[in-house]
């Protein structure tokens, strides 16, 4: 299969747990599928959903830390009260994004909007674009990504997450289902797309 591989790097990343509204804010270990579609939407300058392109990705970071952040809690009458919370973040994140639409390269050569690893302060940049042909192979390492729950031999954090959001006000979550978030590799016994340059398997989330 011919794919486009995009290497995207940043200084920080933070991917919110859906169930944490207030207090300590932990980060998911890998970006949700919806975050990656949001990133592609920013590059294209228009809403991009699973019907437009199939994606796979491998995400890594150097370390995890906690920062203090000032937030403003809004009340009726345009009044606001400041508060300080602890927010977990990932340091030196790198995303290898695989798209089955090589023609999307032009969008990442000159993104329409800033690329973000989660929050508005988590700016990211494209550092490599490459078109390559991937073959299916068995017994390769797979991980540091998000997988549909129930993949043979996979383990990790289980979380219900949407595949993407609408662009309506308010926006709506679409395609919510259980995913497995893996921050390490395991040997996947079945056939899967394989990137020989990176020596890892790539799970393509198909529409």
mmCIF file of N, CA, C and O in Angstrom, residues 86-189:
data_model
loop_
_atom_site.group_PDB
_atom_site.id
_atom_site.type_symbol
_atom_site.label_atom_id
_atom_site.label_comp_id
_atom_site.label_asym_id
_atom_site.label_seq_id
_atom_site.Cartn_x
_atom_site.Cartn_y
_atom_site.Cartn_z
ATOM 1 N N UNK A 86 -3.077 21.518 38.577
ATOM 2 C CA UNK A 86 -1.907 20.772 38.105
ATOM 3 C C UNK A 86 -2.281 20.070 36.803
ATOM 4 O O UNK A 86 -3.315 19.404 36.732
ATOM 5 N N UNK A 87 -1.440 20.258 35.780
ATOM 6 C CA UNK A 87 -1.696 19.628 34.487
ATOM 7 C C UNK A 87 -0.478 18.800 34.066
ATOM 8 O O UNK A 87 0.646 19.297 34.054
ATOM 9 N N UNK A 88 -0.716 17.555 33.750
ATOM 10 C CA UNK A 88 0.338 16.667 33.281
ATOM 11 C C UNK A 88 0.604 16.931 31.797
ATOM 12 O O UNK A 88 -0.328 17.202 31.038
ATOM 13 N N UNK A 89 1.874 16.852 31.382
ATOM 14 C CA UNK A 89 2.186 17.024 29.963
ATOM 15 C C UNK A 89 3.328 16.103 29.557
ATOM 16 O O UNK A 89 4.081 15.600 30.402
ATOM 17 N N UNK A 90 3.439 15.874 28.258
ATOM 18 C CA UNK A 90 4.476 15.015 27.680
ATOM 19 C C UNK A 90 5.542 15.916 27.056
ATOM 20 O O UNK A 90 5.218 16.871 26.337
ATOM 21 N N UNK A 91 6.805 15.598 27.322
ATOM 22 C CA UNK A 91 7.920 16.435 26.858
ATOM 23 C C UNK A 91 8.579 15.827 25.619
ATOM 24 O O UNK A 91 8.778 14.633 25.529
ATOM 25 N N UNK A 92 8.906 16.697 24.661
ATOM 26 C CA UNK A 92 9.562 16.298 23.407
ATOM 27 C C UNK A 92 8.789 15.195 22.660
ATOM 28 O O UNK A 92 9.333 14.123 22.378
ATOM 29 N N UNK A 93 7.537 15.425 22.331
ATOM 30 C CA UNK A 93 6.742 14.408 21.621
ATOM 31 C C UNK A 93 7.062 14.365 20.126
ATOM 32 O O UNK A 93 7.417 15.386 19.519
ATOM 33 N N UNK A 94 6.934 13.180 19.563
ATOM 34 C CA UNK A 94 7.106 12.974 18.117
ATOM 35 C C UNK A 94 5.993 12.064 17.615
ATOM 36 O O UNK A 94 5.719 11.014 18.213
ATOM 37 N N UNK A 95 5.379 12.480 16.527
ATOM 38 C CA UNK A 95 4.302 11.693 15.913
ATOM 39 C C UNK A 95 4.722 11.308 14.497
ATOM 40 O O UNK A 95 5.095 12.183 13.701
ATOM 41 N N UNK A 96 4.672 10.018 14.201
ATOM 42 C CA UNK A 96 4.822 9.530 12.825
ATOM 43 C C UNK A 96 3.418 9.186 12.343
ATOM 44 O O UNK A 96 2.813 8.224 12.804
ATOM 45 N N UNK A 97 2.915 9.986 11.431
ATOM 46 C CA UNK A 97 1.542 9.856 10.939
ATOM 47 C C UNK A 97 1.548 9.246 9.543
ATOM 48 O O UNK A 97 2.299 9.697 8.663
ATOM 49 N N UNK A 98 0.735 8.225 9.344
ATOM 50 C CA UNK A 98 0.622 7.542 8.053
ATOM 51 C C UNK A 98 -0.772 7.790 7.478
ATOM 52 O O UNK A 98 -1.776 7.563 8.151
ATOM 53 N N UNK A 99 -0.823 8.263 6.233
ATOM 54 C CA UNK A 99 -2.083 8.518 5.548
ATOM 55 C C UNK A 99 -2.127 7.697 4.271
ATOM 56 O O UNK A 99 -1.111 7.600 3.563
ATOM 57 N N UNK A 100 -3.309 7.125 3.969
ATOM 58 C CA UNK A 100 -3.420 6.384 2.701
ATOM 59 C C UNK A 100 -3.784 7.323 1.546
ATOM 60 O O UNK A 100 -4.231 6.863 0.500
ATOM 61 N N UNK A 101 -3.586 8.616 1.756
ATOM 62 C CA UNK A 101 -3.795 9.630 0.716
ATOM 63 C C UNK A 101 -2.494 10.419 0.525
ATOM 64 O O UNK A 101 -2.313 11.491 1.113
ATOM 65 N N UNK A 102 -1.568 9.906 -0.298
ATOM 66 C CA UNK A 102 -0.307 10.634 -0.516
ATOM 67 C C UNK A 102 -0.514 12.042 -1.064
ATOM 68 O O UNK A 102 0.355 12.907 -0.893
ATOM 69 N N UNK A 103 -1.662 12.275 -1.694
ATOM 70 C CA UNK A 103 -1.926 13.614 -2.236
ATOM 71 C C UNK A 103 -2.127 14.658 -1.131
ATOM 72 O O UNK A 103 -2.171 15.860 -1.423
ATOM 73 N N UNK A 104 -2.216 14.235 0.127
ATOM 74 C CA UNK A 104 -2.347 15.189 1.234
ATOM 75 C C UNK A 104 -1.010 15.865 1.551
ATOM 76 O O UNK A 104 -0.957 16.734 2.422
ATOM 77 N N UNK A 105 0.050 15.453 0.855
ATOM 78 C CA UNK A 105 1.375 16.022 1.159
ATOM 79 C C UNK A 105 1.374 17.540 1.075
ATOM 80 O O UNK A 105 1.971 18.225 1.907
ATOM 81 N N UNK A 106 0.675 18.077 0.068
ATOM 82 C CA UNK A 106 0.670 19.538 -0.116
ATOM 83 C C UNK A 106 0.112 20.273 1.107
ATOM 84 O O UNK A 106 0.534 21.392 1.412
ATOM 85 N N UNK A 107 -0.809 19.647 1.834
ATOM 86 C CA UNK A 107 -1.399 20.300 3.002
ATOM 87 C C UNK A 107 -0.386 20.410 4.151
ATOM 88 O O UNK A 107 -0.451 21.351 4.956
ATOM 89 N N UNK A 108 0.507 19.433 4.255
ATOM 90 C CA UNK A 108 1.482 19.462 5.340
ATOM 91 C C UNK A 108 2.748 20.219 4.962
ATOM 92 O O UNK A 108 3.540 20.567 5.836
ATOM 93 N N UNK A 109 2.957 20.472 3.682
ATOM 94 C CA UNK A 109 4.075 21.326 3.286
ATOM 95 C C UNK A 109 3.790 22.778 3.655
ATOM 96 O O UNK A 109 4.715 23.548 3.948
ATOM 97 N N UNK A 110 2.517 23.142 3.637
ATOM 98 C CA UNK A 110 2.137 24.509 4.000
ATOM 99 C C UNK A 110 0.791 24.453 4.735
ATOM 100 O O UNK A 110 -0.260 24.741 4.143
ATOM 101 N N UNK A 111 0.793 24.075 6.029
ATOM 102 C CA UNK A 111 -0.463 23.944 6.775
ATOM 103 C C UNK A 111 -1.245 25.254 6.809
ATOM 104 O O UNK A 111 -0.665 26.332 6.933
ATOM 105 N N UNK A 112 -2.563 25.140 6.704
ATOM 106 C CA UNK A 112 -3.428 26.329 6.693
ATOM 107 C C UNK A 112 -3.490 26.967 8.084
ATOM 108 O O UNK A 112 -3.477 28.195 8.199
ATOM 109 N N UNK A 113 -3.562 26.147 9.129
ATOM 110 C CA UNK A 113 -3.631 26.640 10.511
ATOM 111 C C UNK A 113 -2.517 25.982 11.329
ATOM 112 O O UNK A 113 -1.940 24.967 10.909
ATOM 113 N N UNK A 114 -2.203 26.564 12.511
ATOM 114 C CA UNK A 114 -1.154 25.957 13.353
ATOM 115 C C UNK A 114 -1.479 24.501 13.710
ATOM 116 O O UNK A 114 -2.626 24.153 13.964
ATOM 117 N N UNK A 115 -0.447 23.684 13.735
ATOM 118 C CA UNK A 115 -0.597 22.282 14.136
ATOM 119 C C UNK A 115 -0.373 22.185 15.640
ATOM 120 O O UNK A 115 0.579 22.768 16.170
ATOM 121 N N UNK A 116 -1.253 21.454 16.332
ATOM 122 C CA UNK A 116 -1.201 21.394 17.792
ATOM 123 C C UNK A 116 -1.190 19.949 18.275
ATOM 124 O O UNK A 116 -1.873 19.094 17.706
ATOM 125 N N UNK A 117 -0.418 19.711 19.344
ATOM 126 C CA UNK A 117 -0.448 18.416 20.023
ATOM 127 C C UNK A 117 -1.371 18.536 21.236
ATOM 128 O O UNK A 117 -0.938 18.440 22.373
ATOM 129 N N UNK A 118 -2.628 18.797 21.011
ATOM 130 C CA UNK A 118 -3.593 18.868 22.104
ATOM 131 C C UNK A 118 -4.094 20.268 22.339
ATOM 132 O O UNK A 118 -5.067 20.705 21.730
ATOM 133 N N UNK A 119 -3.418 21.026 23.198
ATOM 134 C CA UNK A 119 -3.885 22.349 23.584
ATOM 135 C C UNK A 119 -3.252 23.438 22.722
ATOM 136 O O UNK A 119 -2.296 23.184 21.988
ATOM 137 N N UNK A 120 -3.772 24.667 22.864
ATOM 138 C CA UNK A 120 -3.327 25.757 21.995
ATOM 139 C C UNK A 120 -1.850 26.109 22.187
ATOM 140 O O UNK A 120 -1.218 26.662 21.286
ATOM 141 N N UNK A 121 -1.296 25.793 23.360
ATOM 142 C CA UNK A 121 0.116 26.079 23.590
ATOM 143 C C UNK A 121 1.051 24.979 23.138
ATOM 144 O O UNK A 121 2.275 25.152 23.161
ATOM 145 N N UNK A 122 0.489 23.855 22.732
ATOM 146 C CA UNK A 122 1.313 22.696 22.345
ATOM 147 C C UNK A 122 1.571 22.719 20.838
ATOM 148 O O UNK A 122 1.120 21.844 20.090
ATOM 149 N N UNK A 123 2.328 23.707 20.398
ATOM 150 C CA UNK A 123 2.597 23.863 18.971
ATOM 151 C C UNK A 123 3.495 22.749 18.454
ATOM 152 O O UNK A 123 4.386 22.265 19.163
ATOM 153 N N UNK A 124 3.266 22.360 17.209
ATOM 154 C CA UNK A 124 4.052 21.287 16.584
ATOM 155 C C UNK A 124 4.451 21.717 15.182
ATOM 156 O O UNK A 124 3.877 22.648 14.607
ATOM 157 N N UNK A 125 5.459 21.040 14.644
ATOM 158 C CA UNK A 125 5.929 21.368 13.296
ATOM 159 C C UNK A 125 6.189 20.088 12.508
ATOM 160 O O UNK A 125 6.533 19.042 13.073
ATOM 161 N N UNK A 126 6.043 20.179 11.196
ATOM 162 C CA UNK A 126 6.351 19.058 10.310
ATOM 163 C C UNK A 126 7.849 19.068 10.044
ATOM 164 O O UNK A 126 8.400 20.078 9.601
ATOM 165 N N UNK A 127 8.529 17.954 10.321
ATOM 166 C CA UNK A 127 9.972 17.906 10.107
ATOM 167 C C UNK A 127 10.361 16.935 8.995
ATOM 168 O O UNK A 127 11.521 16.917 8.581
ATOM 169 N N UNK A 128 9.417 16.130 8.504
ATOM 170 C CA UNK A 128 9.749 15.197 7.413
ATOM 171 C C UNK A 128 8.470 14.754 6.715
ATOM 172 O O UNK A 128 7.457 14.485 7.361
ATOM 173 N N UNK A 129 8.536 14.671 5.396
ATOM 174 C CA UNK A 129 7.430 14.138 4.584
ATOM 175 C C UNK A 129 8.017 13.098 3.647
ATOM 176 O O UNK A 129 9.009 13.363 2.973
ATOM 177 N N UNK A 130 7.405 11.940 3.588
ATOM 178 C CA UNK A 130 7.950 10.893 2.726
ATOM 179 C C UNK A 130 6.844 9.976 2.239
ATOM 180 O O UNK A 130 6.010 9.519 3.033
ATOM 181 N N UNK A 131 6.845 9.704 0.939
ATOM 182 C CA UNK A 131 5.907 8.737 0.375
ATOM 183 C C UNK A 131 6.611 7.390 0.287
ATOM 184 O O UNK A 131 7.755 7.315 -0.171
ATOM 185 N N UNK A 132 5.966 6.334 0.750
ATOM 186 C CA UNK A 132 6.598 5.014 0.720
ATOM 187 C C UNK A 132 5.551 3.922 0.544
ATOM 188 O O UNK A 132 4.357 4.140 0.753
ATOM 189 N N UNK A 133 6.040 2.756 0.151
ATOM 190 C CA UNK A 133 5.192 1.595 -0.081
ATOM 191 C C UNK A 133 5.337 0.641 1.098
ATOM 192 O O UNK A 133 6.444 0.220 1.438
ATOM 193 N N UNK A 134 4.220 0.305 1.751
ATOM 194 C CA UNK A 134 4.252 -0.608 2.887
ATOM 195 C C UNK A 134 3.624 -1.938 2.501
ATOM 196 O O UNK A 134 2.573 -1.974 1.868
ATOM 197 N N UNK A 135 4.285 -3.021 2.897
ATOM 198 C CA UNK A 135 3.752 -4.374 2.686
ATOM 199 C C UNK A 135 3.254 -4.922 4.018
ATOM 200 O O UNK A 135 3.662 -4.458 5.085
ATOM 201 N N UNK A 136 2.380 -5.928 3.943
ATOM 202 C CA UNK A 136 1.897 -6.571 5.163
ATOM 203 C C UNK A 136 2.848 -7.698 5.573
ATOM 204 O O UNK A 136 3.222 -8.523 4.743
ATOM 205 N N UNK A 137 3.217 -7.705 6.856
ATOM 206 C CA UNK A 137 4.071 -8.761 7.397
ATOM 207 C C UNK A 137 3.566 -9.149 8.785
ATOM 208 O O UNK A 137 2.927 -8.341 9.468
ATOM 209 N N UNK A 138 3.868 -10.359 9.205
ATOM 210 C CA UNK A 138 3.448 -10.856 10.519
ATOM 211 C C UNK A 138 4.636 -10.897 11.472
ATOM 212 O O UNK A 138 5.791 -10.923 11.049
ATOM 213 N N UNK A 139 4.336 -10.874 12.779
ATOM 214 C CA UNK A 139 5.381 -11.014 13.788
ATOM 215 C C UNK A 139 6.238 -9.775 13.962
ATOM 216 O O UNK A 139 7.412 -9.887 14.339
ATOM 217 N N UNK A 140 5.694 -8.607 13.714
ATOM 218 C CA UNK A 140 6.442 -7.356 13.870
ATOM 219 C C UNK A 140 5.976 -6.619 15.124
ATOM 220 O O UNK A 140 4.873 -6.824 15.616
ATOM 221 N N UNK A 141 6.816 -5.714 15.635
ATOM 222 C CA UNK A 141 6.439 -4.965 16.833
ATOM 223 C C UNK A 141 5.412 -3.903 16.471
ATOM 224 O O UNK A 141 5.552 -3.193 15.463
ATOM 225 N N UNK A 142 4.387 -3.816 17.299
ATOM 226 C CA UNK A 142 3.278 -2.888 17.101
ATOM 227 C C UNK A 142 3.005 -2.204 18.434
ATOM 228 O O UNK A 142 3.030 -2.845 19.487
ATOM 229 N N UNK A 143 2.757 -0.906 18.426
ATOM 230 C CA UNK A 143 2.455 -0.226 19.674
ATOM 231 C C UNK A 143 2.732 1.254 19.601
ATOM 232 O O UNK A 143 2.841 1.822 18.515
ATOM 233 N N UNK A 144 2.837 1.902 20.809
ATOM 234 C CA UNK A 144 2.973 3.362 20.913
ATOM 235 C C UNK A 144 1.938 4.048 20.043
ATOM 236 O O UNK A 144 2.231 4.984 19.291
ATOM 237 N N UNK A 145 0.709 3.546 20.148
ATOM 238 C CA UNK A 145 -0.376 4.052 19.328
ATOM 239 C C UNK A 145 -1.692 3.719 20.004
ATOM 240 O O UNK A 145 -1.724 3.219 21.127
ATOM 241 N N UNK A 146 -2.767 3.959 19.301
ATOM 242 C CA UNK A 146 -4.095 3.613 19.793
ATOM 243 C C UNK A 146 -4.649 2.517 18.894
ATOM 244 O O UNK A 146 -4.498 2.564 17.673
ATOM 245 N N UNK A 147 -5.263 1.496 19.515
ATOM 246 C CA UNK A 147 -5.761 0.349 18.763
ATOM 247 C C UNK A 147 -7.221 0.091 19.130
ATOM 248 O O UNK A 147 -7.630 0.372 20.267
ATOM 249 N N UNK A 148 -8.002 -0.458 18.206
ATOM 250 C CA UNK A 148 -9.359 -0.881 18.579
ATOM 251 C C UNK A 148 -9.285 -1.930 19.684
ATOM 252 O O UNK A 148 -8.401 -2.794 19.662
ATOM 253 N N UNK A 149 -10.185 -1.864 20.663
ATOM 254 C CA UNK A 149 -10.172 -2.814 21.765
ATOM 255 C C UNK A 149 -10.414 -4.232 21.227
ATOM 256 O O UNK A 149 -11.284 -4.448 20.387
ATOM 257 N N UNK A 150 -9.601 -5.189 21.715
ATOM 258 C CA UNK A 150 -9.777 -6.567 21.314
ATOM 259 C C UNK A 150 -8.733 -7.090 20.352
ATOM 260 O O UNK A 150 -8.832 -8.227 19.896
ATOM 261 N N UNK A 151 -7.720 -6.279 20.028
ATOM 262 C CA UNK A 151 -6.651 -6.745 19.140
ATOM 263 C C UNK A 151 -5.861 -7.848 19.838
ATOM 264 O O UNK A 151 -5.475 -7.710 20.999
ATOM 265 N N UNK A 152 -5.613 -8.924 19.123
ATOM 266 C CA UNK A 152 -4.951 -10.095 19.687
ATOM 267 C C UNK A 152 -3.583 -9.746 20.282
ATOM 268 O O UNK A 152 -2.714 -9.220 19.579
ATOM 269 N N UNK A 153 -3.405 -10.029 21.579
ATOM 270 C CA UNK A 153 -2.121 -9.839 22.251
ATOM 271 C C UNK A 153 -1.855 -8.429 22.735
ATOM 272 O O UNK A 153 -0.864 -8.188 23.429
ATOM 273 N N UNK A 154 -2.720 -7.469 22.386
ATOM 274 C CA UNK A 154 -2.476 -6.084 22.785
ATOM 275 C C UNK A 154 -2.962 -5.847 24.216
ATOM 276 O O UNK A 154 -3.875 -6.518 24.690
ATOM 277 N N UNK A 155 -2.357 -4.897 24.903
ATOM 278 C CA UNK A 155 -2.733 -4.572 26.276
ATOM 279 C C UNK A 155 -2.506 -3.073 26.501
ATOM 280 O O UNK A 155 -1.875 -2.401 25.684
ATOM 281 N N UNK A 156 -3.053 -2.568 27.608
ATOM 282 C CA UNK A 156 -2.856 -1.158 27.914
ATOM 283 C C UNK A 156 -4.108 -0.539 28.486
ATOM 284 O O UNK A 156 -5.026 -1.231 28.934
ATOM 285 N N UNK A 157 -4.149 0.781 28.465
ATOM 286 C CA UNK A 157 -5.274 1.537 29.007
ATOM 287 C C UNK A 157 -6.463 1.465 28.059
ATOM 288 O O UNK A 157 -6.327 1.712 26.863
ATOM 289 N N UNK A 158 -7.650 1.116 28.600
ATOM 290 C CA UNK A 158 -8.875 1.079 27.784
ATOM 291 C C UNK A 158 -9.666 2.357 28.044
ATOM 292 O O UNK A 158 -9.903 2.725 29.192
ATOM 293 N N UNK A 159 -10.053 3.021 26.978
ATOM 294 C CA UNK A 159 -10.774 4.286 27.113
ATOM 295 C C UNK A 159 -11.768 4.433 25.966
ATOM 296 O O UNK A 159 -11.421 4.181 24.805
ATOM 297 N N UNK A 160 -12.997 4.840 26.293
ATOM 298 C CA UNK A 160 -13.977 5.140 25.245
ATOM 299 C C UNK A 160 -13.692 6.521 24.672
ATOM 300 O O UNK A 160 -13.623 7.501 25.418
ATOM 301 N N UNK A 161 -13.505 6.584 23.360
ATOM 302 C CA UNK A 161 -13.143 7.844 22.702
ATOM 303 C C UNK A 161 -13.857 7.948 21.362
ATOM 304 O O UNK A 161 -14.138 6.931 20.723
ATOM 305 N N UNK A 162 -14.123 9.178 20.896
ATOM 306 C CA UNK A 162 -14.729 9.340 19.560
ATOM 307 C C UNK A 162 -13.672 9.227 18.465
ATOM 308 O O UNK A 162 -12.481 9.431 18.714
ATOM 309 N N UNK A 163 -14.132 8.908 17.255
ATOM 310 C CA UNK A 163 -13.192 8.903 16.121
ATOM 311 C C UNK A 163 -12.989 10.314 15.588
ATOM 312 O O UNK A 163 -11.934 10.648 15.057
ATOM 313 N N UNK A 164 -14.018 11.166 15.743
ATOM 314 C CA UNK A 164 -13.895 12.556 15.302
ATOM 315 C C UNK A 164 -15.058 13.367 15.884
ATOM 316 O O UNK A 164 -15.946 12.799 16.546
ATOM 317 N N UNK A 165 -15.026 14.659 15.639
ATOM 318 C CA UNK A 165 -16.090 15.561 16.101
ATOM 319 C C UNK A 165 -16.723 16.261 14.901
ATOM 320 O O UNK A 165 -16.094 16.401 13.852
ATOM 321 N N UNK A 166 -17.956 16.715 15.085
ATOM 322 C CA UNK A 166 -18.597 17.532 14.059
ATOM 323 C C UNK A 166 -18.053 18.960 14.159
ATOM 324 O O UNK A 166 -17.398 19.329 15.138
ATOM 325 N N UNK A 167 -18.355 19.775 13.154
ATOM 326 C CA UNK A 167 -17.943 21.186 13.206
ATOM 327 C C UNK A 167 -19.140 22.083 13.533
ATOM 328 O O UNK A 167 -19.169 23.251 13.164
ATOM 329 N N UNK A 168 -20.139 21.514 14.217
ATOM 330 C CA UNK A 168 -21.313 22.280 14.612
ATOM 331 C C UNK A 168 -21.076 22.955 15.969
ATOM 332 O O UNK A 168 -20.086 22.670 16.647
ATOM 333 N N UNK A 169 -21.984 23.858 16.344
ATOM 334 C CA UNK A 169 -21.929 24.490 17.664
ATOM 335 C C UNK A 169 -23.173 24.096 18.446
ATOM 336 O O UNK A 169 -24.278 24.464 18.037
ATOM 337 N N UNK A 170 -23.095 23.368 19.586
ATOM 338 C CA UNK A 170 -21.845 22.791 20.087
ATOM 339 C C UNK A 170 -21.434 21.591 19.238
ATOM 340 O O UNK A 170 -22.270 20.973 18.580
ATOM 341 N N UNK A 171 -20.150 21.297 19.230
ATOM 342 C CA UNK A 171 -19.667 20.154 18.454
ATOM 343 C C UNK A 171 -20.122 18.856 19.117
ATOM 344 O O UNK A 171 -20.346 18.808 20.330
ATOM 345 N N UNK A 172 -20.233 17.802 18.302
ATOM 346 C CA UNK A 172 -20.706 16.515 18.804
ATOM 347 C C UNK A 172 -19.676 15.427 18.521
ATOM 348 O O UNK A 172 -19.076 15.411 17.437
ATOM 349 N N UNK A 173 -19.506 14.534 19.494
ATOM 350 C CA UNK A 173 -18.588 13.412 19.317
ATOM 351 C C UNK A 173 -19.237 12.362 18.422
ATOM 352 O O UNK A 173 -20.421 12.040 18.585
ATOM 353 N N UNK A 174 -18.473 11.818 17.485
ATOM 354 C CA UNK A 174 -18.975 10.824 16.536
ATOM 355 C C UNK A 174 -18.101 9.569 16.623
ATOM 356 O O UNK A 174 -16.883 9.649 16.768
ATOM 357 N N UNK A 175 -18.750 8.412 16.490
ATOM 358 C CA UNK A 175 -18.006 7.156 16.423
ATOM 359 C C UNK A 175 -17.346 6.750 17.725
ATOM 360 O O UNK A 175 -16.229 6.219 17.710
ATOM 361 N N UNK A 176 -18.015 6.990 18.853
ATOM 362 C CA UNK A 176 -17.420 6.641 20.149
ATOM 363 C C UNK A 176 -17.371 5.118 20.309
ATOM 364 O O UNK A 176 -18.367 4.429 20.099
ATOM 365 N N UNK A 177 -16.210 4.607 20.648
ATOM 366 C CA UNK A 177 -16.037 3.170 20.893
ATOM 367 C C UNK A 177 -14.806 2.960 21.773
ATOM 368 O O UNK A 177 -13.997 3.887 21.942
ATOM 369 N N UNK A 178 -14.658 1.771 22.358
ATOM 370 C CA UNK A 178 -13.500 1.531 23.229
ATOM 371 C C UNK A 178 -12.212 1.357 22.431
ATOM 372 O O UNK A 178 -12.181 0.639 21.428
ATOM 373 N N UNK A 179 -11.177 2.065 22.876
ATOM 374 C CA UNK A 179 -9.845 1.949 22.270
ATOM 375 C C UNK A 179 -8.856 1.475 23.325
ATOM 376 O O UNK A 179 -9.053 1.681 24.524
ATOM 377 N N UNK A 180 -7.774 0.910 22.852
ATOM 378 C CA UNK A 180 -6.668 0.495 23.710
ATOM 379 C C UNK A 180 -5.505 1.444 23.450
ATOM 380 O O UNK A 180 -5.054 1.576 22.312
ATOM 381 N N UNK A 181 -5.044 2.140 24.499
ATOM 382 C CA UNK A 181 -3.941 3.087 24.346
ATOM 383 C C UNK A 181 -2.664 2.435 24.834
ATOM 384 O O UNK A 181 -2.538 2.110 26.014
ATOM 385 N N UNK A 182 -1.711 2.264 23.938
ATOM 386 C CA UNK A 182 -0.471 1.551 24.265
ATOM 387 C C UNK A 182 0.714 2.500 24.199
ATOM 388 O O UNK A 182 0.933 3.138 23.176
ATOM 389 N N UNK A 183 1.493 2.588 25.296
ATOM 390 C CA UNK A 183 2.677 3.442 25.279
ATOM 391 C C UNK A 183 3.960 2.613 25.169
ATOM 392 O O UNK A 183 5.042 3.074 25.494
ATOM 393 N N UNK A 184 3.821 1.363 24.729
ATOM 394 C CA UNK A 184 4.989 0.521 24.457
ATOM 395 C C UNK A 184 4.663 -0.429 23.312
ATOM 396 O O UNK A 184 3.520 -0.497 22.856
ATOM 397 N N UNK A 185 5.688 -1.146 22.834
ATOM 398 C CA UNK A 185 5.496 -2.080 21.723
ATOM 399 C C UNK A 185 5.265 -3.502 22.234
ATOM 400 O O UNK A 185 5.701 -3.866 23.326
ATOM 401 N N UNK A 186 4.582 -4.305 21.418
ATOM 402 C CA UNK A 186 4.507 -5.745 21.634
ATOM 403 C C UNK A 186 4.610 -6.401 20.261
ATOM 404 O O UNK A 186 4.483 -5.734 19.226
ATOM 405 N N UNK A 187 4.886 -7.695 20.229
ATOM 406 C CA UNK A 187 5.008 -8.404 18.953
ATOM 407 C C UNK A 187 3.620 -8.871 18.517
ATOM 408 O O UNK A 187 2.982 -9.683 19.201
ATOM 409 N N UNK A 188 3.158 -8.349 17.392
ATOM 410 C CA UNK A 188 1.825 -8.680 16.897
ATOM 411 C C UNK A 188 1.945 -9.899 15.976
ATOM 412 O O UNK A 188 2.651 -9.851 14.962
ATOM 413 N N UNK A 189 1.253 -10.982 16.309
ATOM 414 C CA UNK A 189 1.460 -12.228 15.555
ATOM 415 C C UNK A 189 0.809 -12.236 14.167
ATOM 416 O O UNK A 189 1.206 -13.026 13.313
#
